[in-house]
Amino acid sequence: MFQFFEQLTSRIAAPFVGEGKRNSKVWQCHCGQSIFFRNSQCLACSAALGYLPRDGKMVALEPAPELNTWRVTDGPEAGLYRRCANLDTPAACNWLFPALDVGDFCIACRLNNTIPDLTIAENGPRWRRVETAKRRLIAQLISLGLDVIPKTQDEATGLAFDFIGVDQEGKRPTTGHANGLITLDIKEADDDHRELIRVQMREPYRTLLGHFRHEVGHYYWDRLVARTHWEEGFRTLFGDERASYSEALENHYQNGAPLNWEQRFVSAYATMHPWEDWAETWAHYLHMMDAVDTALGFGMSAREMDIQYPPFLLESLYDPQHPGGPAFLSFVNAWIELAGMLNELSRSMGQPDFYPFVLPPAVIGKLHFIHLVIQGAGGKADEVLQANI
């Protein structure tokens, strides 16, 4: 079994060998205990822990002389920090922010426009699950160099979240995005409810993190593509977004996806409208980047793998001549191999596939386009692609 994993992970790490330092997804407390993204206290020595979003790392903390401030224990990080005010709420936020910052919340919690009604007993655990997924999203966006600006800072172009339930008339909210405001039905945090909707919608995959990644894709389309030089390339790959969205929505739910949609789209829902194709593909890009980044962060490395998949070729890329094209193609091919292994592991446990999707060459071109848009905006997508070994 060890040899099997060694063989597999060599193919994942191979495109990135020698390019930089591994960005581990497992950190260490000052006592040596392994700590993880969600931890707020070390189980071994009881030290306070926190996440530094701009540094992308978990750190051990010690109280500083100033009231309610902390400093990093035995680390190079200078300065004083405060712990998010949501640490002691059901959200259980473990993020840090500079002590001189105005307000009491971290960058992730400052994005909250409406939190669930906590007088409803079930909403406390729901909010915690929702915030855990949202923090993972925000951490990834920051790591890619994308601007994460709260609406309280910039109403016109900022981002915000509403986590709400039924209204006074008993109507459930619709999960979606509008002008930077992402709304989530808080019942999506219940596994049984989410699975029921998944089956009704005939979706292969439905998660809180998937919701967030899809909806934030709409937000960044407005920020990064609309009225920019990327519009022409977008319309070539995804279609003309000026087509009526309401008519496209009605047609999709009346007639379903077109025949042979699997040859051009990442999901059936992506066929509905160019905006949805973008958001679905954007979400898959974030899924793939985070999964491979995590695999590399756990130190997966070796030489060869016995299982072979037909690799995608440069012609599949949006810009086959782009100097970063071979590295991106290697990443995609590594993802296909990783997903194949994880699917088999899931099947061996009698579980649904880890990644129940098949990526055709047309989708690879769309993924490459999204990668170039993100790299152009944040300048760190290539670093995430290459430096985590």
Coordinates of C-alpha atoms in Angstrom, one line a residue:
M1 CA 0.0 0.0 0.0
F2 CA 2.8 2.4 0.8
Q3 CA 4.4 1.8 -2.6
F4 CA 1.0 2.4 -4.2
F5 CA 0.8 5.8 -2.6
E6 CA 4.4 6.6 -3.4
Q7 CA 3.8 5.8 -7.1
L8 CA 0.6 7.9 -7.3
T9 CA 1.9 10.9 -5.6
S10 CA 5.0 11.2 -7.6
R11 CA 2.8 12.0 -10.6
I12 CA 1.0 14.7 -8.6
A13 CA 4.2 16.3 -7.4
A14 CA 6.3 15.8 -10.6
P15 CA 5.3 19.0 -12.4
F16 CA 6.3 21.1 -9.4
V17 CA 9.5 19.6 -8.3
G18 CA 12.2 22.2 -7.7
E19 CA 9.8 25.1 -8.1
G20 CA 9.5 26.2 -4.4
K21 CA 8.7 25.4 -0.8
R22 CA 5.9 23.2 0.2
N23 CA 2.9 25.0 1.7
S24 CA 1.8 22.5 4.2
K25 CA -1.8 22.0 5.2
V26 CA -0.6 20.5 8.5
W27 CA 1.1 22.9 10.9
Q28 CA 2.8 22.4 14.3
C29 CA 2.1 23.9 17.6
H30 CA 5.2 25.2 19.5
C31 CA 5.0 21.9 21.5
G32 CA 5.3 19.9 18.3
Q33 CA 1.7 18.7 18.1
S34 CA 0.1 18.7 14.6
I35 CA -2.6 21.3 14.3
F36 CA -5.1 21.9 11.5
F37 CA -7.1 24.7 9.8
R38 CA -10.1 24.4 12.2
N39 CA -8.3 24.2 15.5
S40 CA -8.5 27.0 18.1
Q41 CA -6.6 25.2 20.9
C42 CA -3.8 22.7 21.0
L43 CA -5.1 19.4 22.3
A44 CA -1.6 18.5 23.7
C45 CA -0.5 21.7 25.5
S46 CA -3.7 23.7 25.5
A47 CA -2.0 26.7 23.8
A48 CA -4.3 29.1 22.0
L49 CA -4.2 28.8 18.2
G50 CA -5.2 31.1 15.4
Y51 CA -5.2 31.3 11.6
L52 CA -3.3 34.2 9.9
P53 CA -5.2 34.6 6.6
R54 CA -2.6 36.7 4.8
D55 CA 0.2 34.3 5.7
G56 CA -2.0 31.2 5.1
K57 CA -0.8 29.5 8.3
M58 CA -1.9 28.3 11.7
V59 CA 0.1 29.6 14.7
A60 CA 0.4 29.1 18.4
L61 CA -0.4 32.2 20.5
E62 CA 0.6 33.7 23.8
P63 CA -1.1 36.6 25.6
A64 CA 0.5 40.0 25.0
P65 CA 0.6 42.7 27.7
E66 CA -2.1 44.8 26.0
L67 CA -5.6 43.7 26.9
N68 CA -7.2 41.1 24.5
T69 CA -4.1 41.0 22.3
W70 CA -1.9 38.1 21.4
R71 CA 1.5 37.5 19.8
V72 CA 2.8 34.5 17.9
T73 CA 4.7 32.0 20.1
D74 CA 8.2 31.2 18.8
G75 CA 7.5 32.5 15.3
P76 CA 8.9 35.1 12.9
E77 CA 5.6 36.9 12.7
A78 CA 6.0 40.3 14.4
G79 CA 3.2 42.5 15.8
L80 CA 0.1 42.0 17.9
Y81 CA -3.1 40.3 16.9
R82 CA -6.6 40.0 18.1
R83 CA -8.8 36.9 17.9
C84 CA -12.1 37.2 16.0
A85 CA -15.1 38.1 18.2
N86 CA -16.9 35.1 16.7
L87 CA -14.5 32.7 18.4
D88 CA -16.9 32.3 21.3
T89 CA -20.1 32.2 19.2
P90 CA -21.5 29.2 17.4
A91 CA -19.4 30.3 14.4
A92 CA -16.3 29.3 16.4
C93 CA -14.0 31.4 14.2
N94 CA -10.3 30.9 14.9
W95 CA -9.0 33.7 12.6
L96 CA -6.7 36.5 13.7
F97 CA -6.3 40.1 12.6
P98 CA -3.9 42.9 13.4
A99 CA -4.6 44.5 16.7
L100 CA -4.6 47.9 15.2
D101 CA -7.5 47.1 12.8
V102 CA -10.8 48.8 13.4
G103 CA -13.6 46.5 14.6
D104 CA -13.9 43.2 16.3
F105 CA -14.1 40.7 13.5
C106 CA -11.7 39.0 11.1
I107 CA -11.8 39.5 7.3
A108 CA -14.0 36.4 6.9
C109 CA -16.6 37.4 9.5
R110 CA -16.7 41.0 8.3
L111 CA -18.3 39.7 5.2
N112 CA -21.4 38.6 7.1
N113 CA -24.4 40.8 6.3
T114 CA -27.0 38.6 8.0
I115 CA -26.4 35.7 10.3
P116 CA -29.0 33.0 11.2
D117 CA -31.6 33.6 13.8
L118 CA -29.9 32.1 16.9
T119 CA -33.1 31.9 18.9
I120 CA -33.8 28.9 16.8
A121 CA -31.8 26.1 18.5
E122 CA -30.9 24.3 15.3
N123 CA -29.3 27.4 13.8
G124 CA -26.3 27.4 16.0
P125 CA -24.8 24.1 14.7
R126 CA -25.9 25.1 11.2
W127 CA -24.1 28.4 11.4
R128 CA -20.9 26.7 12.6
R129 CA -20.9 24.3 9.6
V130 CA -21.6 27.2 7.2
E131 CA -18.8 29.4 8.6
T132 CA -16.4 26.5 8.4
A133 CA -17.0 26.1 4.7
K134 CA -17.0 29.9 4.1
R135 CA -13.6 30.3 5.9
R136 CA -12.1 27.7 3.7
L137 CA -13.4 29.6 0.6
I138 CA -12.1 32.9 1.8
A139 CA -8.7 31.4 2.7
Q140 CA -8.3 30.1 -0.8
L141 CA -9.4 33.3 -2.4
I142 CA -6.8 35.2 -0.4
S143 CA -4.1 32.6 -1.3
L144 CA -4.9 33.2 -5.0
G145 CA -4.3 36.9 -4.5
L146 CA -7.9 37.9 -5.2
D147 CA -9.4 40.9 -3.5
V148 CA -11.8 40.1 -0.7
I149 CA -13.5 43.4 0.1
P150 CA -16.5 43.6 2.5
K151 CA -19.6 45.5 1.3
T152 CA -19.3 47.5 4.5
Q153 CA -16.1 48.9 3.0
D154 CA -17.3 49.2 -0.6
E155 CA -21.0 48.8 -1.1
A156 CA -20.8 48.9 -4.9
T157 CA -18.1 46.3 -5.5
G158 CA -17.8 44.5 -2.1
L159 CA -18.8 41.0 -1.1
A160 CA -21.3 40.0 1.6
F161 CA -23.2 36.9 2.8
D162 CA -26.8 36.4 4.0
F163 CA -27.4 33.2 6.0
I164 CA -31.2 33.1 6.4
G165 CA -34.2 30.8 6.8
V166 CA -37.9 31.1 6.1
D167 CA -39.4 34.6 6.0
Q168 CA -42.5 35.8 7.9
E169 CA -44.7 34.4 5.1
G170 CA -43.1 30.9 5.4
K171 CA -41.2 31.2 2.1
R172 CA -37.7 29.7 2.0
P173 CA -34.9 31.8 0.6
T174 CA -33.2 31.0 -2.7
T175 CA -29.5 30.4 -2.6
G176 CA -27.8 32.7 -5.1
H177 CA -25.8 35.8 -5.9
A178 CA -26.9 39.3 -6.7
N179 CA -24.6 42.3 -6.9
G180 CA -22.0 40.9 -4.5
L181 CA -24.5 39.5 -2.0
I182 CA -24.4 35.7 -1.7
T183 CA -27.5 34.3 0.0
L184 CA -27.6 30.8 1.5
D185 CA -30.6 29.0 2.8
I186 CA -29.4 28.0 6.3
K187 CA -31.1 24.6 6.0
E188 CA -28.4 23.7 3.4
A189 CA -26.3 23.0 6.4
D190 CA -28.4 20.0 7.2
D191 CA -27.1 16.9 5.5
D192 CA -30.6 15.3 5.1
H193 CA -32.1 18.5 3.5
R194 CA -29.1 19.0 1.2
E195 CA -29.2 15.4 0.1
L196 CA -33.0 15.6 -0.6
I197 CA -32.5 18.6 -2.8
R198 CA -29.5 17.0 -4.5
V199 CA -31.7 14.0 -5.5
Q200 CA -34.6 16.2 -6.6
M201 CA -32.3 18.3 -8.7
R202 CA -30.5 15.3 -10.1
E203 CA -27.2 16.7 -9.1
P204 CA -24.1 14.4 -8.7
Y205 CA -22.6 16.6 -6.0
R206 CA -24.0 19.2 -3.5
T207 CA -21.9 20.7 -0.6
L208 CA -21.8 23.9 1.3
L209 CA -18.3 24.6 0.0
G210 CA -19.5 23.8 -3.5
H211 CA -22.3 26.4 -3.1
F212 CA -19.9 29.1 -2.0
R213 CA -17.4 28.4 -4.7
H214 CA -20.1 28.5 -7.4
E215 CA -21.8 31.7 -6.1
V216 CA -18.5 33.5 -5.6
G217 CA -17.7 32.7 -9.2
H218 CA -20.6 34.9 -10.2
Y219 CA -19.2 37.7 -8.1
Y220 CA -15.8 37.5 -9.6
W221 CA -17.2 37.3 -13.1
D222 CA -18.6 40.8 -12.4
R223 CA -15.3 42.0 -11.0
L224 CA -12.8 40.4 -13.4
V225 CA -14.5 39.7 -16.7
A226 CA -17.4 42.1 -17.3
R227 CA -16.4 45.1 -19.3
T228 CA -12.7 44.0 -19.5
H229 CA -10.5 42.6 -22.3
W230 CA -11.5 39.1 -21.1
E231 CA -15.1 39.5 -22.4
E232 CA -14.3 38.4 -26.0
G233 CA -12.5 35.3 -24.8
F234 CA -15.3 34.5 -22.4
R235 CA -17.9 34.7 -25.1
T236 CA -15.8 32.5 -27.4
L237 CA -15.6 29.7 -24.8
F238 CA -18.7 30.1 -22.7
G239 CA -21.2 31.9 -24.9
D240 CA -22.8 35.3 -25.0
E241 CA -24.0 36.2 -21.5
R242 CA -26.3 38.9 -23.0
A243 CA -28.8 36.1 -23.9
S244 CA -31.9 36.3 -21.7
Y245 CA -31.2 34.6 -18.4
S246 CA -34.8 34.1 -17.5
E247 CA -35.6 32.4 -20.8
A248 CA -32.5 30.2 -20.4
L249 CA -33.6 29.2 -16.9
E250 CA -37.1 28.4 -18.0
N251 CA -35.8 26.4 -21.0
H252 CA -33.4 24.4 -18.8
Y253 CA -36.0 23.4 -16.2
Q254 CA -38.5 22.5 -18.9
N255 CA -36.2 20.7 -21.3
G256 CA -33.1 19.8 -19.4
A257 CA -29.6 19.7 -20.7
P258 CA -29.0 19.3 -24.5
L259 CA -27.9 16.0 -25.9
N260 CA -24.2 15.2 -25.6
W261 CA -23.7 18.1 -23.1
E262 CA -20.9 16.0 -21.5
Q263 CA -18.6 16.8 -24.4
R264 CA -18.6 20.6 -23.7
F265 CA -19.6 21.2 -20.1
V266 CA -18.5 20.3 -16.6
S267 CA -22.1 19.7 -15.5
A268 CA -25.7 19.6 -16.8
Y269 CA -26.4 22.9 -14.9
A270 CA -23.6 24.5 -16.7
T271 CA -25.5 24.2 -20.0
M272 CA -28.2 26.6 -18.7
H273 CA -26.5 29.9 -19.5
P274 CA -23.0 31.2 -20.0
W275 CA -23.0 32.7 -16.5
E276 CA -23.8 29.3 -15.0
D277 CA -21.2 27.6 -17.2
W278 CA -18.6 30.1 -15.8
A279 CA -19.7 29.7 -12.2
E280 CA -19.8 25.8 -12.4
T281 CA -16.3 25.7 -14.1
W282 CA -15.0 28.3 -11.6
A283 CA -16.1 26.1 -8.7
H284 CA -14.4 23.1 -10.2
Y285 CA -11.2 25.1 -10.7
L286 CA -11.2 25.9 -7.0
H287 CA -12.1 22.3 -6.0
M288 CA -9.1 21.0 -8.1
M289 CA -6.6 23.6 -6.9
D290 CA -7.5 23.1 -3.2
A291 CA -7.5 19.3 -3.5
V292 CA -4.1 19.1 -5.2
D293 CA -2.7 21.8 -3.0
T294 CA -3.8 19.8 0.0
A295 CA -2.3 16.6 -1.4
L296 CA 1.0 18.3 -2.0
G297 CA 0.8 19.9 1.4
F298 CA 0.7 16.5 3.1
G299 CA 4.1 15.7 1.4
M300 CA 3.0 13.4 -1.3
S301 CA 6.0 12.7 -3.5
A302 CA 7.6 9.7 -5.3
R303 CA 8.6 8.6 -8.7
E304 CA 6.1 6.6 -10.8
M305 CA 2.6 5.4 -10.9
D306 CA 1.3 2.2 -12.5
I307 CA -2.2 3.4 -13.3
Q308 CA -2.2 5.5 -16.5
Y309 CA -4.8 7.9 -17.9
P310 CA -4.7 9.4 -21.4
P311 CA -3.2 12.8 -20.7
F312 CA -4.7 16.0 -22.1
L313 CA -2.5 17.8 -24.6
L314 CA -1.6 21.4 -25.1
E315 CA -4.3 21.8 -27.8
S316 CA -6.9 21.5 -25.0
L317 CA -5.8 24.8 -23.4
Y318 CA -7.4 28.1 -24.0
D319 CA -3.9 29.5 -25.0
P320 CA -1.7 26.5 -26.1
Q321 CA 1.2 29.0 -26.6
H322 CA 1.1 30.5 -23.2
P323 CA 4.4 30.0 -21.4
G324 CA 2.6 28.7 -18.3
G325 CA 0.6 26.2 -20.4
P326 CA 2.7 23.1 -19.8
A327 CA 2.6 23.6 -16.0
F328 CA -1.1 24.0 -16.0
L329 CA -1.6 21.0 -18.2
S330 CA 0.6 18.9 -15.8
F331 CA -1.6 20.1 -13.0
V332 CA -4.8 19.1 -14.8
N333 CA -3.4 15.7 -15.6
A334 CA -2.2 15.2 -12.1
W335 CA -5.7 16.1 -10.9
I336 CA -7.3 13.4 -13.1
E337 CA -5.0 10.8 -11.6
L338 CA -5.6 12.0 -8.0
A339 CA -9.4 12.0 -8.6
G340 CA -9.3 8.5 -10.1
M341 CA -7.5 7.2 -7.0
L342 CA -9.9 8.9 -4.6
N343 CA -12.9 7.6 -6.5
E344 CA -11.6 4.1 -6.2
L345 CA -11.0 4.6 -2.5
S346 CA -14.6 5.9 -2.1
R347 CA -15.9 2.9 -4.0
S348 CA -13.9 0.5 -1.8
M349 CA -15.8 1.9 1.2
G350 CA -19.2 1.7 -0.5
Q351 CA -19.4 5.5 -0.8
P352 CA -20.3 7.7 -3.8
D353 CA -17.4 8.8 -6.0
F354 CA -15.3 11.5 -4.4
Y355 CA -15.3 13.4 -7.8
P356 CA -18.3 12.3 -9.9
F357 CA -17.4 14.2 -13.0
V358 CA -15.6 13.7 -16.3
L359 CA -13.7 16.5 -17.8
P360 CA -13.7 16.8 -21.6
P361 CA -11.1 18.8 -23.5
A362 CA -13.5 21.7 -24.0
V363 CA -13.7 22.1 -20.2
I364 CA -9.9 22.1 -19.9
G365 CA -9.8 25.1 -22.1
K366 CA -12.4 26.9 -19.9
L367 CA -10.4 25.9 -16.8
H368 CA -7.3 27.4 -18.3
F369 CA -9.1 30.6 -19.2
I370 CA -10.2 30.9 -15.6
H371 CA -6.7 30.3 -14.4
L372 CA -5.3 33.1 -16.6
V373 CA -8.1 35.5 -15.4
I374 CA -7.2 34.7 -11.8
Q375 CA -3.5 34.9 -12.3
G376 CA -4.0 38.3 -14.1
A377 CA -6.0 39.7 -11.2
G378 CA -4.2 38.3 -8.2
G379 CA -0.8 37.3 -9.5
K380 CA -0.7 34.2 -7.2
A381 CA -2.5 31.4 -9.1
D382 CA 0.8 30.2 -10.6
E383 CA 2.4 30.2 -7.1
V384 CA -0.4 28.0 -5.7
L385 CA 0.0 25.8 -8.8
Q386 CA 3.8 25.4 -8.5
A387 CA 5.1 26.3 -5.0
N388 CA 3.3 23.7 -2.8
I389 CA 5.7 20.8 -2.9

